[in-house]
Coordinates of N, CA and C in Angstrom, one line a residue:
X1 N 55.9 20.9 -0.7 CA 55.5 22.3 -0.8 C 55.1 22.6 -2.2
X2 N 54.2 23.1 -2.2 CA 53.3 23.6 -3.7 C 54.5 24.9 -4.2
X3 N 54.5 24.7 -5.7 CA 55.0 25.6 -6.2 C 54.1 26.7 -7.0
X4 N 53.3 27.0 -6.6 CA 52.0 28.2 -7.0 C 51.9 28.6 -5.8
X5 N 51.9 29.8 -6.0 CA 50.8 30.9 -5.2 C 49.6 31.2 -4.9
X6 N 48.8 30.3 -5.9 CA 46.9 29.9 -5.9 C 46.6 29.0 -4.8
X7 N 45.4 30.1 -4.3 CA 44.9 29.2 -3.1 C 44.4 28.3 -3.6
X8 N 43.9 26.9 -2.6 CA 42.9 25.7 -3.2 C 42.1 26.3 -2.8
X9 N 40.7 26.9 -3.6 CA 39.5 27.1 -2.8 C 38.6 25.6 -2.7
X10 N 38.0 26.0 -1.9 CA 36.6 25.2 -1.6 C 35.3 25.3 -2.6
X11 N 35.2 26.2 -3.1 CA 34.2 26.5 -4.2 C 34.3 26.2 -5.2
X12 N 35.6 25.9 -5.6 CA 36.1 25.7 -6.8 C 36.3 24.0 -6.8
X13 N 36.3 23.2 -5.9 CA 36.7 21.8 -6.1 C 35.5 21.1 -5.5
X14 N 34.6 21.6 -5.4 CA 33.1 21.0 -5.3 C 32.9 19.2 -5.5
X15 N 33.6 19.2 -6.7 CA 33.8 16.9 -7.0 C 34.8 16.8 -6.2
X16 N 35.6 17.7 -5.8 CA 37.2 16.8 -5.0 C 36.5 17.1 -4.0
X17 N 35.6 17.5 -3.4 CA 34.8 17.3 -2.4 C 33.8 16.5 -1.4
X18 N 32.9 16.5 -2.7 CA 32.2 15.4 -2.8 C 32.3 13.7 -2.4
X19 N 33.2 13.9 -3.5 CA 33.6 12.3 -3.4 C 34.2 11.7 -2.5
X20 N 35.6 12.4 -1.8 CA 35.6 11.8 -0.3 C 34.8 12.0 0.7
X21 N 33.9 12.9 0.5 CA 33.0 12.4 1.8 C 32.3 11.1 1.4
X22 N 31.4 10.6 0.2 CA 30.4 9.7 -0.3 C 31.7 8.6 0.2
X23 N 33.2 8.3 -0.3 CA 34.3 7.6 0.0 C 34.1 7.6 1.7
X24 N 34.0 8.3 2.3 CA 34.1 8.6 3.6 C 33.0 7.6 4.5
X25 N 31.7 7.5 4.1 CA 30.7 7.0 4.6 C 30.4 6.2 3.9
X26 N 30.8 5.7 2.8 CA 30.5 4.3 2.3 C 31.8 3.4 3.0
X27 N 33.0 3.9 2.9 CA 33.7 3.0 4.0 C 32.9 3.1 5.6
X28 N 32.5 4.0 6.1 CA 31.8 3.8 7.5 C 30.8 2.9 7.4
X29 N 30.3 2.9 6.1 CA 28.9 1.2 5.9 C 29.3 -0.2 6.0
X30 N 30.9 -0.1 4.8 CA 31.7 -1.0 4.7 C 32.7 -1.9 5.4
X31 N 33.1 -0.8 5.9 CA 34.4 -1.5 6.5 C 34.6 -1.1 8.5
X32 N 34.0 -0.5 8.6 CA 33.7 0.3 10.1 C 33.0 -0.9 10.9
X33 N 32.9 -1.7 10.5 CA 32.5 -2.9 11.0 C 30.5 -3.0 11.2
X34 N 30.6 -1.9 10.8 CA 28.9 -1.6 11.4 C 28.4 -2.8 10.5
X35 N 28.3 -3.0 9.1 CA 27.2 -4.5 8.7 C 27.8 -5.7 9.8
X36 N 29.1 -5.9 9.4 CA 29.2 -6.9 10.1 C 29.2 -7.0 12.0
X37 N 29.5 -6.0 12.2 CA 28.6 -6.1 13.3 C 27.0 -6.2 13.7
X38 N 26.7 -5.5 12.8 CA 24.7 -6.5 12.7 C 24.9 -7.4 12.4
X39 N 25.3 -8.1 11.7 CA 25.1 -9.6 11.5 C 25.7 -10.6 12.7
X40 N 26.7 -10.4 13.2 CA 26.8 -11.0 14.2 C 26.5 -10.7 15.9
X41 N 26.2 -9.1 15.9 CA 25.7 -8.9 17.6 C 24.3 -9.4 17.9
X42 N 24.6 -8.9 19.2 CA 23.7 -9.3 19.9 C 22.7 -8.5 20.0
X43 N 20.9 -8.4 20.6 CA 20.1 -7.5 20.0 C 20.5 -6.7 20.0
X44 N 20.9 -6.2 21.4 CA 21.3 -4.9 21.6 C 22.3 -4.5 20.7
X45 N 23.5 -4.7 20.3 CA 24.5 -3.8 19.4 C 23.8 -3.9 17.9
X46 N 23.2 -5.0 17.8 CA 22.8 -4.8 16.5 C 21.7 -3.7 16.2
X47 N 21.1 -3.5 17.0 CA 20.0 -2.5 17.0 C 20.5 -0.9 16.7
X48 N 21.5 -0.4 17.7 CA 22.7 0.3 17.6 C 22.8 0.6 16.7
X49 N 23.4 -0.4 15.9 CA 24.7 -0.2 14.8 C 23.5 -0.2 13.6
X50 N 22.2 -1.0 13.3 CA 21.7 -0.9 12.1 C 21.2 0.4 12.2
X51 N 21.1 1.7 13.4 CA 20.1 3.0 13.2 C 21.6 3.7 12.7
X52 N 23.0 3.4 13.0 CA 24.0 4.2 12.3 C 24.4 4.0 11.1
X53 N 23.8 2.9 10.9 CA 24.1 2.3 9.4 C 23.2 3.2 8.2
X54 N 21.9 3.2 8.7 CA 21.1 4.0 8.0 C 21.2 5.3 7.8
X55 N 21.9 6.1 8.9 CA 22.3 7.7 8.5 C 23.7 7.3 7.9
X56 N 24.6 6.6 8.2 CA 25.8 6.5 6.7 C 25.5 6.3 5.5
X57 N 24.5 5.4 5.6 CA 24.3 4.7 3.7 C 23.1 6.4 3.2
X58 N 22.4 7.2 3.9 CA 22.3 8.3 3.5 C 23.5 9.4 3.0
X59 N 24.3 10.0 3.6 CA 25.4 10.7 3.4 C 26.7 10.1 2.1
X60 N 26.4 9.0 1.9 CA 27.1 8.2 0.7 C 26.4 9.0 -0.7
X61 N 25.0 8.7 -1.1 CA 24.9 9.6 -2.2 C 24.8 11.2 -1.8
X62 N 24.3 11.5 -0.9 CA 24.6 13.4 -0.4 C 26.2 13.4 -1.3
X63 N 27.2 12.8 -0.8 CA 28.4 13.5 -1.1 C 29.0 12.9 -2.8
X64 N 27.8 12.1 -3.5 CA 28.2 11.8 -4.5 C 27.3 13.0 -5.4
X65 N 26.1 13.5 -5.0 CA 25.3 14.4 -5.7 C 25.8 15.6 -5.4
X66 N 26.9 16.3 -4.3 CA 27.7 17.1 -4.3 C 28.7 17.0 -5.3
X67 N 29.6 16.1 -5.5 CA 30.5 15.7 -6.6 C 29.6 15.8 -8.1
X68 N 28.4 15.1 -8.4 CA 28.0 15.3 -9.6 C 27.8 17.0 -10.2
X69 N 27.2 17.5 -9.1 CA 26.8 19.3 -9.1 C 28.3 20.1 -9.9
X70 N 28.9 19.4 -9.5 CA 30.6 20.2 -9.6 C 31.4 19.5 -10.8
X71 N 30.6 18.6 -11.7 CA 31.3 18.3 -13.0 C 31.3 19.1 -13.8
X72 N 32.4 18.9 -14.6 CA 32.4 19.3 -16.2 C 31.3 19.1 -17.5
X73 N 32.0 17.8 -16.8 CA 31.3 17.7 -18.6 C 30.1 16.2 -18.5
X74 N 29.3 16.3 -19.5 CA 27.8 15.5 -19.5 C 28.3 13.8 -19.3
X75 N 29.0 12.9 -20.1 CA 29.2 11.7 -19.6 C 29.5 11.8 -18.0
X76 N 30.2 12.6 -17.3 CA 30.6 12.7 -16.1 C 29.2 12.4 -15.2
X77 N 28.6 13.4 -15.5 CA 27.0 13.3 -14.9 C 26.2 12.6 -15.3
X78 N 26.1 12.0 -16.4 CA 25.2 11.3 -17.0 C 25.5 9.7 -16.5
X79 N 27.1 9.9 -16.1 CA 27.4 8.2 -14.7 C 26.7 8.6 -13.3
X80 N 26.8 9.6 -13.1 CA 26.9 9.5 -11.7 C 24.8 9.7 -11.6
X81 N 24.5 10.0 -12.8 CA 22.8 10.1 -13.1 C 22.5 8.8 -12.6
X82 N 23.1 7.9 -13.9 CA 22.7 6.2 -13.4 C 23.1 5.8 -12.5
X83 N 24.5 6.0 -11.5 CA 25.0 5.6 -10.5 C 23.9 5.7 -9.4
X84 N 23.0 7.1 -9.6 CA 22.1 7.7 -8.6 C 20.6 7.0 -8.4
X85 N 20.0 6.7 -9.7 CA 18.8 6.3 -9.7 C 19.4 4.8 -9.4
X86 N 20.3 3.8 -9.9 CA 20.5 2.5 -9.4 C 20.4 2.5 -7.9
X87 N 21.2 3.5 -6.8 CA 21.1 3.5 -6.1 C 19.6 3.3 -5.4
X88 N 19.0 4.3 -5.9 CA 17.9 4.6 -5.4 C 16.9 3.3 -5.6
X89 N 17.0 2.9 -6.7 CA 16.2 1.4 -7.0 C 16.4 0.3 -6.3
X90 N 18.2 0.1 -5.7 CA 18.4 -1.0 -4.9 C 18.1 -1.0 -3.3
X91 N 17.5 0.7 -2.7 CA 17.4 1.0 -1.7 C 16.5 1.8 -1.6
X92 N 15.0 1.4 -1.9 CA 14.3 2.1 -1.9 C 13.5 2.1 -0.4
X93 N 13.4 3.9 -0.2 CA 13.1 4.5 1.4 C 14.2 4.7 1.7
X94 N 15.7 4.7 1.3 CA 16.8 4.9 1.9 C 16.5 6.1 2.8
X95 N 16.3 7.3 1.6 CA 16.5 8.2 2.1 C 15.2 9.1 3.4
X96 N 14.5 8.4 3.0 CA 13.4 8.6 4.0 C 13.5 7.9 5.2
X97 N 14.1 6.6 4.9 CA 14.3 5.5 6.7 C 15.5 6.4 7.1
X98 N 16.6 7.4 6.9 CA 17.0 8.0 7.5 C 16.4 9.2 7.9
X99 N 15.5 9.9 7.1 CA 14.6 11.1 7.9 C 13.6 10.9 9.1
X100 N 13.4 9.6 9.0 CA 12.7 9.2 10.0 C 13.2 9.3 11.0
X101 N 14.9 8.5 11.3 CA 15.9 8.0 12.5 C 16.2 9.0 13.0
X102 N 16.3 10.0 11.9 CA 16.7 11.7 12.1 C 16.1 12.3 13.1
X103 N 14.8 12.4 12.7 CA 13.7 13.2 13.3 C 12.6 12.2 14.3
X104 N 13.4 11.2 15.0 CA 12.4 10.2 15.0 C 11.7 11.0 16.4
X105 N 11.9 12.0 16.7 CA 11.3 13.1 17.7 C 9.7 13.1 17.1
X106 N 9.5 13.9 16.4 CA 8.2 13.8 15.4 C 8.1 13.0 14.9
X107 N 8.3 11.5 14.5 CA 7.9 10.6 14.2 C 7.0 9.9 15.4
X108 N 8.0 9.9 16.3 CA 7.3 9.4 17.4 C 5.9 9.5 18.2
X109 N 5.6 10.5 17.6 CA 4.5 11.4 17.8 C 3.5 11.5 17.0
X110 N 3.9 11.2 15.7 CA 3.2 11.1 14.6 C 2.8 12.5 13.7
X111 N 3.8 13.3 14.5 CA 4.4 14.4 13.6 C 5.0 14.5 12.3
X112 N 5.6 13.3 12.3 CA 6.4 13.6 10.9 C 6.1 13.9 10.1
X113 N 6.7 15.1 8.8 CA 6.7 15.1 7.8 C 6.1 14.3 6.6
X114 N 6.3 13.1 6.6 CA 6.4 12.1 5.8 C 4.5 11.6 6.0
X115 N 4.0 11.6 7.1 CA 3.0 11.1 7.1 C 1.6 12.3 6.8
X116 N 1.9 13.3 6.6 CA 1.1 14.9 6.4 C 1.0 15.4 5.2
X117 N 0.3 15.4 4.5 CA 0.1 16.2 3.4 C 1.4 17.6 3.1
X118 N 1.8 17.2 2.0 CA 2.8 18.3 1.4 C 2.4 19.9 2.1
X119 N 3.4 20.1 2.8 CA 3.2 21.9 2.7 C 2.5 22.1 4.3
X120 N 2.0 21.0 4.9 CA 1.4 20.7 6.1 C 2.9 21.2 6.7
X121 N 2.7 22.5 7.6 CA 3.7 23.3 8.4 C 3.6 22.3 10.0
X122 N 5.1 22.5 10.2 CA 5.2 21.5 11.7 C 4.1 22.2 12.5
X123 N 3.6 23.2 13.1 CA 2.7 23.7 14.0 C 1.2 22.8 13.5
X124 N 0.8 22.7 12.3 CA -0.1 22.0 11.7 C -0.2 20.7 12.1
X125 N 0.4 20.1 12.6 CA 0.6 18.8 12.9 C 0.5 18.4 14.3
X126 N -0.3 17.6 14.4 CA -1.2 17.1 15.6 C -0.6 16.0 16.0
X127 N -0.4 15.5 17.0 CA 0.1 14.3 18.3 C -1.0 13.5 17.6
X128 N -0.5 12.0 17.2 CA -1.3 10.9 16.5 C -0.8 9.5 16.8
X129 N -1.3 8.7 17.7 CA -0.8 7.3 18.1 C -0.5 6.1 16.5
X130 N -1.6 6.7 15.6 CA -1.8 5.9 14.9 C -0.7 5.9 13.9
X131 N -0.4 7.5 13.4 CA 0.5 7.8 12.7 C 1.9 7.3 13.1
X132 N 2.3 7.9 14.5 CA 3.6 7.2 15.3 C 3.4 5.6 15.2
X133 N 2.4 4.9 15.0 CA 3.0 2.9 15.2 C 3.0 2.8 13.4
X134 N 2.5 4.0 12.5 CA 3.0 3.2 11.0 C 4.4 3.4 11.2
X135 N 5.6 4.3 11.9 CA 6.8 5.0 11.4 C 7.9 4.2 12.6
X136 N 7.3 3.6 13.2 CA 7.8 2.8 14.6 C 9.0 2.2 13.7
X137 N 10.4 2.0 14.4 CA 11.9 1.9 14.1 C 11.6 0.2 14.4
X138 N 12.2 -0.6 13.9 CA 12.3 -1.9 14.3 C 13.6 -2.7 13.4
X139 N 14.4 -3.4 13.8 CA 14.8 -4.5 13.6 C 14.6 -5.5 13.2
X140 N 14.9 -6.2 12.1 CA 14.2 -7.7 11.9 C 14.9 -8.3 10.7
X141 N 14.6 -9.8 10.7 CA 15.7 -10.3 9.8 C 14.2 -11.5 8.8
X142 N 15.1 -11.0 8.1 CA 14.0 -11.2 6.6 C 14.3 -12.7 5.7
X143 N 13.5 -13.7 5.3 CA 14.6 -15.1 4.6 C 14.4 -14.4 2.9
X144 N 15.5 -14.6 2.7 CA 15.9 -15.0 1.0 C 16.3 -16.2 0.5
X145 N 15.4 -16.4 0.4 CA 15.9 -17.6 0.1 C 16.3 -19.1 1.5
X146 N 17.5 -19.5 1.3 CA 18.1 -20.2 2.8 C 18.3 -19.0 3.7
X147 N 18.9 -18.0 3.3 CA 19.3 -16.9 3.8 C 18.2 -16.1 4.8
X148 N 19.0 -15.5 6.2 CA 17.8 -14.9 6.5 C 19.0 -13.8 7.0
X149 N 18.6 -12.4 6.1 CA 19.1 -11.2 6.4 C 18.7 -10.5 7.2
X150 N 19.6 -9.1 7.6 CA 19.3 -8.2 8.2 C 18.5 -7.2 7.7
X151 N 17.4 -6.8 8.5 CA 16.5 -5.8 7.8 C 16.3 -4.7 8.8
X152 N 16.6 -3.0 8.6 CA 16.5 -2.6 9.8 C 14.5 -1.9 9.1
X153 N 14.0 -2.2 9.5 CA 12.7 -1.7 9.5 C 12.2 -0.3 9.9
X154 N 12.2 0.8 9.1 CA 11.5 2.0 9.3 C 10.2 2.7 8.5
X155 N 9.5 2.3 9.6 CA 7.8 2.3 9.5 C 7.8 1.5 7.7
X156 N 7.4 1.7 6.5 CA 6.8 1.1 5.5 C 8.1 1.8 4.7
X157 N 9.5 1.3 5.0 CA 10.3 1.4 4.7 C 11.6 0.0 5.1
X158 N 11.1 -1.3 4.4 CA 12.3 -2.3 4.7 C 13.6 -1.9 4.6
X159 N 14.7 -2.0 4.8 CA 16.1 -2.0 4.4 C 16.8 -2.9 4.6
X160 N 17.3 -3.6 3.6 CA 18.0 -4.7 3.7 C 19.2 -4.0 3.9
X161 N 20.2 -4.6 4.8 CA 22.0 -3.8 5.5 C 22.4 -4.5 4.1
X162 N 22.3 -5.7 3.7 CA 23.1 -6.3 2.9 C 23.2 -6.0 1.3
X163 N 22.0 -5.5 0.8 CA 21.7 -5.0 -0.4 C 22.4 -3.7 -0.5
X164 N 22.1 -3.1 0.9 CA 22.4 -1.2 0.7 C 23.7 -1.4 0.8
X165 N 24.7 -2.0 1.6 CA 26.0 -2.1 1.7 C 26.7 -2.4 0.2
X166 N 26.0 -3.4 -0.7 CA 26.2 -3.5 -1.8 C 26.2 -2.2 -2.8
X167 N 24.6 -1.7 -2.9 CA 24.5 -0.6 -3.4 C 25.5 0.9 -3.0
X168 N 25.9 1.0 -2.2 CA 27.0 2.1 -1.6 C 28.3 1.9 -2.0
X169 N 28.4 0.6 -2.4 CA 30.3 0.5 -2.8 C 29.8 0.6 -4.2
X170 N 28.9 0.8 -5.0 CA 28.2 0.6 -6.5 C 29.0 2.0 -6.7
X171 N 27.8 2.9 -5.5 CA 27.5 4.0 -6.0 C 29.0 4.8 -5.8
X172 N 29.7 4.1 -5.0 CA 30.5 5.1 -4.4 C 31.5 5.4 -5.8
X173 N 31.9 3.6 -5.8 CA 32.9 3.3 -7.4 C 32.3 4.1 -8.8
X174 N 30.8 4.5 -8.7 CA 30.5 5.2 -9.8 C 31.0 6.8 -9.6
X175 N 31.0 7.4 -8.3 CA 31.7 8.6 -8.4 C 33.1 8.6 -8.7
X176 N 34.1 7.6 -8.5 CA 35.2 7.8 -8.1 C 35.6 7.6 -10.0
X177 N 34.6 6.9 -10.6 CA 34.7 6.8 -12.1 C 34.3 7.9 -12.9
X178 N 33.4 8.6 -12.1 CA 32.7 10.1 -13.1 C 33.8 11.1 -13.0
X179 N 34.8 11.0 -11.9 CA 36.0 11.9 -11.6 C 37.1 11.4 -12.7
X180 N 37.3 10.8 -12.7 CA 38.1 10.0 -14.1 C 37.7 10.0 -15.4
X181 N 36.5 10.1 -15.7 CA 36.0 10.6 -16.5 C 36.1 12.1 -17.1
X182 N 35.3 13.1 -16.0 CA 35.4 14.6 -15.6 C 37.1 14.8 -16.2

């Protein structure tokens, strides 16, 4: 039992926020079995599991850029700055191969956002076969080398499961360090 009479608010702990959720869905990347279940199912679960993979490894920096918003002080941010752009370098389209999965309603259509001129309002946007097969969702495994990884493929957005899963435990340990810092 707490010996204060001060509520915990929510507005006020903004990084104690943050960061367990980014903690929250980087273990759902990590350890939830979803990579390792792509790598070893069968098409079908792997298929599955690499479209949930892609909305987790999104929500991992969301709750670390919530935690950054809510620091003190400048080295605090100034980690979780590099933590962010590293991210973004080792997973580039992250955040767009999840808008797509998201919305793959208008994607499918060739609605989407992504393929329309800025400021192009959804009513604006016309049914397009051509637009829908650049954004088409696919599965596919890529060589590195000897190596032939998992890649979940959204439209002109590769994603390697194995890089991003790397990149998310980066990014996550960089928040959990800006809080120790902070």
């Amino acid at each position: 039992m707490s010996s204060t009479d001060e509520s915990w608010l929510h507005t006020e702990h903004g990084a104690s926020i943050g960061h367990p959720e980014a903690w929250t869905w980087a273990e759902t990347v990590r350890l939830q079995m979803q990579l390792q279940r792509v790598l070893t199912g069968d098409g079908y679960t792997t298929i599955l599991d690499s479209h949930q993979f892609v909305m987790a490894l999104r929500m991992t920096p969301r709750g670390v850029e919530t935690t950054r918003r809510h620091l003190a002080t400048d080295p605090a941010r100034d980690l979780l700055d590099e933590g962010l752009a590293a991210f973004t370098a080792a997973v580039p389209g992250g955040k767009e191969a999840r808008d797509v999965t998201e919305h793959f309603d208008e994607y499918t259509q060739g609605t989407g956002r992504l393929r329309h001129p800025p400021g192009t309002g959804p009513k604006s946007r016309t049914p397009d076969d051509a637009r829908a097969e650049e954004f088409r969702i696919r599965f596919d495994r890529r060589r590195r080398g000897e190596e032939r990884r998992p890649v979940l493929v959204v439209g002109p957005y590769p994603i390697d499961l194995i890089d991003a899963a790397e990149a998310v435990t980066r990014l996550e340990r960089d928040a959990y360090e800006a809080l120790l810092t902070d």
